[in-house]
Each structure stands twice: as C-alpha cells, then as structure tokens.
Amino acid sequence: MYSCVILFKYVIYSIIVVKKNSTLRTPRYPALVVPVKGPRSKH
C-alpha cells in the first residue's frame, strides 16, 4: 500500500515537471522522453 502511494506521488510529480519543462522549453524535457520512447520505437 505504502509503495503504491509513493509511485502515485512520483507519477503526479513527473507530470508536473514535464508540463513545466514543456512550457519553459528546457533541454531536460526531450532528454527525459527520448530514453523512454526511443528504444521502443527502434524495436
């Protein structure tokens, strides 16, 4: 139960960070997305 709460908070926090980075257009946003979607698109 406790681990699920941490995971849920992490998801919300990551969404907030992504929204802030997308509005500020910082290089951290694409760098954070590429490693996740990159390998999947190649395979």
XYZ file of N, CA and C in Angstrom:
129
model
N 0.843 -1.207 0.000
C 0.000 0.000 0.000
C 0.875 1.253 0.000
N 1.894 1.266 0.880
C 2.736 2.456 1.009
C 3.549 2.689 -0.259
N 4.010 1.599 -0.865
C 4.805 1.729 -2.091
C 3.940 2.273 -3.225
N 2.668 1.915 -3.231
C 1.756 2.406 -4.270
C 1.556 3.911 -4.131
N 1.500 4.383 -2.889
C 1.326 5.820 -2.649
C 2.537 6.587 -3.163
N 3.729 6.042 -2.931
C 4.958 6.696 -3.402
C 4.967 6.738 -4.926
N 4.562 5.630 -5.549
C 4.538 5.565 -7.009
C 3.534 6.562 -7.569
N 2.377 6.670 -6.918
C 1.339 7.595 -7.367
C 1.824 9.031 -7.277
N 2.507 9.356 -6.165
C 3.038 10.715 -5.991
C 4.122 11.000 -7.021
N 4.932 9.988 -7.336
C 6.013 10.158 -8.310
C 5.443 10.436 -9.701
N 4.350 9.754 -10.051
C 3.714 9.963 -11.358
C 3.187 11.383 -11.469
N 2.508 11.859 -10.418
C 1.968 13.223 -10.419
C 3.105 14.233 -10.497
N 4.167 13.986 -9.733
C 5.312 14.899 -9.720
C 5.980 14.954 -11.090
N 6.108 13.791 -11.726
C 6.750 13.742 -13.046
C 5.912 14.473 -14.084
N 4.575 14.367 -13.979
C 3.685 15.065 -14.915
C 3.833 16.571 -14.749
N 3.917 17.028 -13.489
C 4.073 18.466 -13.225
C 5.397 18.957 -13.792
N 6.457 18.172 -13.604
C 7.781 18.553 -14.112
C 7.767 18.617 -15.631
N 7.106 17.649 -16.261
C 7.034 17.618 -17.729
C 6.285 18.837 -18.250
N 5.195 19.206 -17.571
C 4.421 20.371 -18.006
C 5.244 21.646 -17.865
N 5.985 21.760 -16.767
C 6.819 22.951 -16.550
C 7.929 23.012 -17.589
N 8.556 21.869 -17.856
C 9.659 21.833 -18.817
C 9.167 22.109 -20.231
N 7.959 21.639 -20.560
C 7.436 21.842 -21.910
C 7.100 23.313 -22.136
N 6.651 23.991 -21.081
C 6.308 25.408 -21.216
C 7.572 26.254 -21.254
N 8.591 25.835 -20.489
C 9.852 26.584 -20.458
C 10.756 26.204 -21.631
N 10.428 25.088 -22.287
C 11.221 24.575 -23.422
C 12.674 24.331 -23.013
N 12.869 23.690 -21.878
C 14.220 23.381 -21.413
C 14.692 22.086 -22.069
N 15.997 21.900 -22.227
C 16.532 20.683 -22.851
C 16.307 19.431 -22.008
N 15.862 19.596 -20.780
C 15.635 18.431 -19.908
C 14.408 17.644 -20.358
N 13.425 18.316 -20.933
C 12.184 17.640 -21.325
C 12.414 16.590 -22.413
N 13.027 16.959 -23.561
C 13.269 15.950 -24.595
C 14.250 14.880 -24.143
N 15.217 15.265 -23.319
C 16.203 14.300 -22.830
C 15.537 13.274 -21.917
N 14.438 13.671 -21.275
C 13.743 12.776 -20.355
C 12.826 11.823 -21.118
N 12.323 12.272 -22.272
C 11.363 11.472 -23.040
C 12.062 10.506 -23.997
N 13.161 10.950 -24.597
C 13.854 10.143 -25.608
C 14.274 8.763 -25.098
N 14.914 8.655 -23.914
C 15.335 7.332 -23.441
C 14.159 6.380 -23.218
N 12.970 6.908 -22.955
C 11.807 6.059 -22.679
C 11.159 5.587 -23.976
N 10.925 6.515 -24.907
C 10.234 6.169 -26.147
C 11.201 5.724 -27.243
N 12.484 6.067 -27.103
C 13.473 5.740 -28.129
C 13.620 4.242 -28.377
N 13.988 3.464 -27.337
C 14.198 2.026 -27.531
C 12.947 1.315 -28.039
N 11.774 1.771 -27.617
C 10.533 1.113 -28.032
C 10.274 1.336 -29.518
N 10.571 2.533 -30.013
C 10.319 2.833 -31.422
C 11.300 2.074 -32.321
N 12.540 1.866 -31.832
C 13.540 1.133 -32.620
C 13.161 -0.339 -32.723
N 12.738 -0.943 -31.624
C 12.336 -2.344 -31.638
C 10.895 -2.458 -32.102
